[in-house]
């Protein structure tokens, strides 16, 4: 009973509806515990033993059930939720251990509360960027005029997100590291026990900052890498020399044992080199995401579509098992019974000024967290309520389409193209047609 323990650093926990939810950001194990152990959990701070918890409970005049504390402790130890102090405190996840898929998390919370909560937030924390990628849907640049929220306002919003049941933050931009206060923000978010994924071009990171990312326990860093050919990469970023530092920092992050995922948007300029990027990722233990679809800019400008690869090249990617595209277009004969987008059951996106969107590709403003609470928007938005209820089969355009089994109708694409919440878009129809032809 005197052995000292601490909460595993990869445990994310929230109290929702008087229940203790525990999420392991490495294994994605999820647990829901009843309210009779919440008081014990709250006093498990820093280093503690079973005996300490018993003493603290009595000191605070809790009703103490010694057998309950003992069984609770045994459960926490068996599930690696708490660990002995002698564990290696320098341990950090490797690429093989990190698991950033939270699709099942909102389902798990709903199962135990019968309510939906915004368990994941994607926060475009700035639209400023040191690069000017030719396909960027935000027109990001260092001269972007939108005012970013100040540090204290961001901290207040982080508190609100924590209290709203959010477990995971995806911090993106623009380029997050353009902000001088980014490490203060990340540190504060970790103090609030968020699991954090960073999306960056990695070109502004110093060795000291990479050390800091490792130290505070960022679960994954996602980096855009267009090509192993520096000239092609720099052509797409519109930033000479960007490849060299991005490539170098990818290797430094991997060497630190930080999980890295390479995001690889495919354009007509870098198609011929995408296989080399896959090989590089595999050889260095990185995850990767090949994305052959390009989208119009948020202001409706369709110029990025001129960078699309040919139909033959698109099909080649779909056929390549290493591109991991098969799960993206699963053939389902019951798809019409689904809603258009399941993201609305567990995710929201925030802009640099506090605007709230269904996702960062779906720029339909639901409210603003500088004026409303997150839960007020989450629970009362008419658009979110509709998106959670309208099924694909209810759409005349999509419900009766012969390509539906090969398609994922996306409200974000429909809104960007036609300013409609439900229905087809040119891009979704194209993707479905390509997948159908490949599978015939």
C-alpha positions as a printed Julia matrix, in Angstrom:
440×3 Matrix{Float64}:
   0.0    0.0     0.0
   2.99   2.34    0.38
   4.31   2.03   -3.19
   4.23   5.4    -4.95
   2.35   5.86   -8.22
   1.53   8.58  -10.7
  -1.06   8.94  -13.44
   0.3    7.72  -16.76
   1.28  10.82  -18.75
  -0.72   9.57  -21.75
  -3.99   9.39  -19.86
  -6.55  12.03  -20.85
  -9.44  12.28  -18.44
 -12.67  14.24  -18.2
 -15.64  14.24  -15.86
 -18.8   14.33  -17.97
 -22.33  13.95  -16.6
 -20.95  12.81  -13.22
 -18.94  10.02  -14.83
 -15.17   9.7   -15.1
 -14.0    9.14  -18.68
 -10.43   7.96  -19.19
  -8.78   7.87  -22.62
  -5.29   6.5   -23.34
  -3.92   8.6   -26.18
  -1.42   5.89  -27.13
  -3.58   2.76  -27.14
  -6.97   4.48  -27.55
  -8.29   2.39  -24.64
 -11.4    4.02  -23.17
 -12.98   3.61  -19.75
 -16.05   5.05  -18.07
 -16.15   4.88  -14.27
 -19.05   5.66  -11.97
 -19.29   8.66   -9.69
 -18.34   6.71   -6.55
 -14.65   6.86   -7.55
 -14.53  10.45   -8.81
 -13.61  11.86   -5.41
 -10.69   9.46   -5.15
  -9.54  10.35   -8.66
  -9.59  14.08   -7.91
  -7.08  13.69   -5.07
  -4.7   11.54   -7.14
  -2.33  14.42   -7.86
   1.45  14.16   -8.26
   2.89  11.16   -6.45
   0.57   9.03   -4.33
   0.14   5.62   -2.8
  -2.99   3.66   -1.98
  -2.37   4.55    1.65
  -2.08   8.26    0.77
  -5.47   8.21   -0.95
  -7.02   6.54    2.07
  -5.53   9.2     4.41
  -6.52  12.12    2.19
 -10.05  10.77    1.87
 -10.43  10.57    5.64
  -8.88  14.0     6.12
 -11.42  15.52    3.7
 -14.25  13.7     5.5
 -15.13  11.52    2.55
 -17.13   8.4     3.24
 -14.26   5.92    2.95
 -14.76   2.4     1.69
 -11.33   0.79    2.04
 -12.26  -2.15   -0.18
 -13.5    0.21   -2.89
 -10.22   2.15   -2.87
  -8.25  -1.09   -3.05
 -10.25  -2.47   -5.99
 -10.11   0.93   -7.73
  -6.32   1.0    -7.34
  -6.0   -2.54   -8.69
  -8.1   -1.62  -11.71
  -6.03   1.49  -12.47
  -2.8   -0.5   -12.23
  -4.08  -3.36  -14.4
  -5.09  -0.94  -17.17
  -1.83   1.04  -17.01
  -3.78   4.15  -16.02
  -1.4    4.69  -13.13
   2.21   3.56  -13.05
   4.98   3.17  -10.45
   7.2    6.21   -9.99
  10.21   4.08  -10.93
   8.99   4.04  -14.54
  11.23   5.83  -17.01
  10.11   9.45  -16.86
  11.85  10.19  -20.17
   9.62   7.78  -22.07
   7.8    9.25  -25.04
   5.68   7.47  -27.67
   7.3    6.28  -30.87
   5.61   6.22  -34.25
   4.53   2.63  -33.63
   2.78   3.54  -30.39
   1.0    6.79  -31.15
  -2.68   6.44  -32.04
  -4.47   9.66  -32.98
  -7.72   8.15  -34.24
 -10.58   9.4   -32.07
 -13.49   8.28  -34.24
 -14.73   5.88  -31.58
 -14.29   8.32  -28.7
 -17.45  10.33  -29.33
 -19.38   7.06  -29.72
 -18.03   5.81  -26.4
 -18.99   9.03  -24.58
 -22.45   8.93  -26.18
 -22.93   5.31  -25.17
 -22.48   6.25  -21.52
 -24.2    9.66  -21.46
 -26.75   9.51  -24.33
 -25.48  12.93  -25.36
 -23.0   14.13  -27.93
 -19.96  16.15  -26.85
 -17.24  17.97  -28.86
 -14.46  15.54  -27.95
 -12.18  16.8   -30.73
 -11.38  20.39  -31.72
  -9.45  21.43  -34.83
  -8.11  24.93  -34.19
  -6.65  27.0   -37.0
  -4.83  29.17  -34.53
  -3.53  31.61  -37.15
  -3.89  32.16  -40.89
  -0.42  33.68  -41.06
   2.18  31.47  -42.71
   5.8   31.79  -43.8
   4.98  29.89  -47.01
   2.53  30.57  -49.84
   1.53  27.13  -51.11
   0.01  27.34  -54.57
  -3.0   25.2   -53.66
  -3.74  26.69  -50.19
  -7.48  27.04  -49.58
  -6.94  29.82  -47.01
  -4.6   32.07  -49.03
  -2.29  31.97  -46.02
   0.7   34.32  -45.85
   2.61  36.42  -43.35
   0.56  39.4   -44.53
  -2.82  37.83  -43.73
  -4.8   40.63  -42.11
  -7.22  38.7   -39.86
  -6.54  39.4   -36.19
  -5.48  36.36  -34.18
  -6.87  35.94  -30.68
  -4.53  37.06  -27.91
  -2.9   34.59  -25.52
  -5.22  35.17  -22.56
  -8.34  34.81  -24.68
  -7.02  31.54  -26.06
  -6.38  30.29  -22.52
  -9.94  31.19  -21.53
 -11.28  29.29  -24.54
  -9.09  26.3   -23.69
 -10.66  26.24  -20.23
 -14.09  26.29  -21.85
 -13.13  23.46  -24.22
 -11.89  21.38  -21.29
 -15.15  21.9   -19.41
 -17.12  21.04  -22.56
 -15.69  17.52  -22.74
 -12.95  18.03  -25.32
 -10.13  15.46  -25.11
  -8.06  16.16  -28.23
  -6.78  19.32  -29.91
  -5.5   19.53  -33.46
  -3.48  22.77  -33.61
  -3.0   23.97  -37.17
  -2.89  27.14  -39.27
  -1.62  28.8   -41.34
   1.61  27.95  -39.63
   1.23  27.68  -35.82
   4.88  28.47  -35.17
   4.49  31.94  -36.65
   2.87  32.82  -33.31
   5.43  33.94  -30.75
   3.24  32.6   -27.93
   2.71  29.14  -29.43
   4.74  27.33  -26.77
   2.93  29.15  -23.98
  -0.36  28.04  -25.56
   0.81  24.43  -25.96
   2.11  24.32  -22.39
  -1.16  25.62  -21.03
  -3.15  23.11  -23.08
  -1.02  20.25  -21.73
  -1.57  21.53  -18.17
  -5.29  21.16  -18.89
  -4.66  17.55  -19.92
  -5.4   17.79  -23.64
  -4.0   15.33  -26.15
  -2.39  17.49  -28.85
  -1.62  16.91  -32.52
   0.39  19.64  -34.27
   0.07  20.36  -38.0
   3.02  22.35  -39.35
   5.38  22.78  -42.29
   8.22  22.31  -39.75
  10.34  24.97  -41.38
  10.42  27.31  -38.36
  11.46  24.77  -35.74
  14.78  25.13  -33.97
  16.52  22.25  -32.19
  15.44  23.75  -28.85
  11.82  23.86  -29.97
  11.95  20.24  -31.11
  13.26  19.39  -27.65
  10.31  21.27  -26.15
   7.79  19.37  -28.31
   9.33  16.14  -27.05
   9.4   17.3   -23.43
   5.75  18.34  -23.12
   4.46  15.2   -24.82
   2.85  16.25  -28.12
   1.22  13.03  -29.33
   1.99  13.58  -33.03
   3.42  16.16  -35.43
   1.92  16.21  -38.93
   4.1   17.75  -41.59
   3.35  18.56  -45.2
   5.99  17.13  -47.51
   5.31  17.46  -51.22
   8.36  15.79  -52.7
  11.89  14.57  -52.01
  12.93  16.76  -54.92
  13.74  20.07  -53.29
  12.97  22.13  -56.37
   9.48  20.64  -56.69
   8.73  20.99  -52.98
   9.87  24.63  -53.01
   7.88  25.32  -56.2
   4.68  24.27  -54.44
   5.44  26.14  -51.2
   6.59  29.24  -53.08
   9.45  29.37  -50.6
  13.03  28.76  -51.7
  14.97  26.53  -49.32
  11.85  25.26  -47.53
  12.51  21.62  -48.45
  15.95  21.46  -46.88
  14.86  22.6   -43.42
  11.57  20.67  -43.47
  13.37  17.47  -44.46
  16.01  18.0   -41.78
  13.46  18.65  -39.06
  11.43  15.56  -39.97
  14.5   13.45  -39.3
  15.22  15.3   -36.04
  11.66  14.74  -34.8
  11.85  11.05  -35.68
  15.21  10.74  -33.93
  13.59  12.19  -30.77
  10.99   9.43  -30.87
   8.16  11.83  -31.72
   5.38  10.36  -33.84
   5.4   12.0   -37.29
   2.83  11.81  -40.06
   3.63  13.13  -43.51
   0.72  14.8   -45.28
   1.21  14.59  -49.04
  -1.23  16.63  -51.16
  -0.84  15.51  -54.78
  -0.67  18.05  -57.61
   0.39  17.75  -61.22
   3.85  18.92  -60.16
   4.63  16.27  -57.53
   2.68  13.22  -58.72
   5.75  11.49  -60.14
   7.51  11.64  -56.78
   4.78  10.53  -54.37
   6.08   6.93  -54.31
   9.46   8.24  -53.13
   7.77  10.08  -50.26
   5.99   6.86  -49.27
   9.29   4.98  -49.28
  10.91   7.74  -47.21
   8.07   7.57  -44.69
   8.28   3.8   -44.41
  12.07   3.81  -44.05
  11.9    6.38  -41.24
   8.91   5.01  -39.35
   6.53   7.82  -40.27
   2.84   7.54  -40.95
   1.72   9.14  -44.21
  -1.45  10.4   -45.86
  -1.7   10.66  -49.65
  -4.33  13.2   -50.74
  -5.03  13.36  -54.48
  -8.05  15.66  -54.1
  -7.71  19.43  -54.27
 -10.38  21.9   -53.25
 -11.43  25.46  -54.15
 -10.3   28.23  -51.85
 -12.58  29.34  -49.04
 -13.46  32.48  -50.99
 -14.74  30.39  -53.91
 -11.65  30.79  -56.08
 -11.35  27.54  -58.07
  -7.78  28.11  -59.29
  -6.32  25.27  -57.13
  -8.34  22.82  -59.23
  -6.09  23.64  -62.21
  -3.32  21.82  -60.32
  -5.2   18.51  -60.26
  -3.62  15.37  -61.61
  -5.09  13.58  -64.63
  -7.76  10.89  -64.38
  -5.18   8.26  -65.29
  -2.84   9.44  -62.53
  -5.69   9.56  -60.02
  -6.63   5.97  -60.84
  -3.0    4.9   -60.47
  -3.02   6.21  -56.89
  -6.31   4.45  -56.16
  -4.86   1.17  -57.42
  -1.63   1.51  -55.46
  -2.08  -0.39  -52.15
   0.73   1.66  -50.58
  -1.33   4.82  -51.06
  -3.83   3.44  -48.52
  -6.84   4.8   -50.38
  -9.09   1.74  -50.13
 -10.61   2.67  -46.77
 -11.48   6.12  -48.07
 -14.0    4.76  -50.54
 -15.46   1.67  -48.91
 -18.34   0.2   -50.92
 -21.45   0.24  -48.73
 -24.91  -0.63  -49.95
 -26.43   0.87  -46.76
 -24.77   4.25  -47.09
 -28.08   6.02  -47.67
 -29.01   5.35  -44.03
 -26.04   7.4   -42.84
 -26.0   11.12  -42.2
 -23.89  13.18  -44.59
 -21.07  13.73  -42.1
 -20.35  11.97  -38.81
 -17.89  14.66  -37.77
 -20.82  16.68  -36.38
 -21.31  14.12  -33.6
 -17.93  14.77  -31.97
 -15.92  17.57  -33.56
 -15.81  21.32  -34.11
 -13.35  23.67  -35.78
 -12.23  27.1   -34.6
 -10.78  29.95  -36.64
  -8.01  32.35  -35.51
 -10.68  34.9   -34.51
 -12.87  32.43  -32.61
 -15.41  31.57  -35.3
 -16.86  28.08  -34.96
 -17.37  25.78  -37.96
 -18.54  22.16  -38.33
 -15.01  21.36  -39.57
 -12.07  23.35  -40.87
 -13.12  22.63  -44.48
 -16.75  23.57  -43.85
 -16.76  27.34  -43.45
 -20.36  27.77  -42.35
 -20.17  29.93  -39.23
 -22.08  28.47  -36.3
 -21.1   31.1   -33.74
 -18.05  32.6   -32.06
 -16.41  31.42  -28.84
 -15.46  34.97  -27.9
 -19.18  35.69  -27.5
 -20.73  32.3   -26.68
 -19.73  29.18  -24.79
 -18.7   26.14  -26.78
 -21.6   24.1   -25.38
 -24.12  26.82  -26.23
 -23.07  26.59  -29.87
 -22.74  22.79  -29.8
 -26.18  22.17  -28.35
 -28.21  24.94  -29.98
 -26.91  25.4   -33.53
 -29.76  24.69  -35.96
 -27.25  23.69  -38.63
 -25.54  21.12  -36.4
 -28.89  19.69  -35.34
 -29.89  19.29  -38.99
 -26.56  17.76  -39.99
 -26.96  15.19  -37.2
 -30.38  14.14  -38.43
 -30.65  14.43  -42.23
 -29.69  11.18  -43.93
 -28.11  10.78  -47.34
 -31.2    9.0   -48.64
 -33.2   12.17  -47.86
 -31.3   14.02  -50.6
 -32.87  13.67  -54.01
 -29.51  14.26  -55.72
 -27.39  11.86  -53.65
 -29.91   9.36  -52.28
 -30.77   7.98  -55.7
 -27.32   8.24  -57.3
 -25.96   5.02  -58.8
 -22.48   5.97  -57.61
 -23.49   6.4   -53.97
 -21.79   3.17  -52.91
 -18.48   4.67  -54.05
 -19.02   8.15  -52.7
 -18.71  10.04  -49.45
 -21.02  13.01  -49.96
 -19.45  15.9   -48.09
 -21.45  18.91  -46.86
 -18.22  20.95  -46.77
 -17.68  20.41  -50.5
 -21.34  21.08  -51.28
 -21.24  24.3   -49.27
 -17.99  25.52  -50.85
 -19.28  24.85  -54.36
 -23.03  25.49  -54.19
 -23.73  27.02  -50.75
 -26.06  24.13  -49.97
 -25.77  21.93  -46.9
 -26.86  18.72  -48.58
 -26.26  17.47  -52.06
 -23.6   16.76  -54.58
 -20.43  18.59  -55.47
 -18.27  18.28  -58.56
 -15.32  17.01  -56.52
 -17.26  14.3   -54.68
 -18.89  13.09  -57.89
 -15.5   12.96  -59.6
 -13.96  10.95  -56.76
 -16.87   8.5   -56.79
 -16.64   8.04  -60.56
 -12.9    7.36  -60.38
 -13.31   4.81  -57.6
 -16.15   3.07  -59.44
 -14.11   2.77  -62.62
 -11.1    1.42  -60.79
 -13.16  -1.28  -59.09
 -14.87  -2.49  -62.26
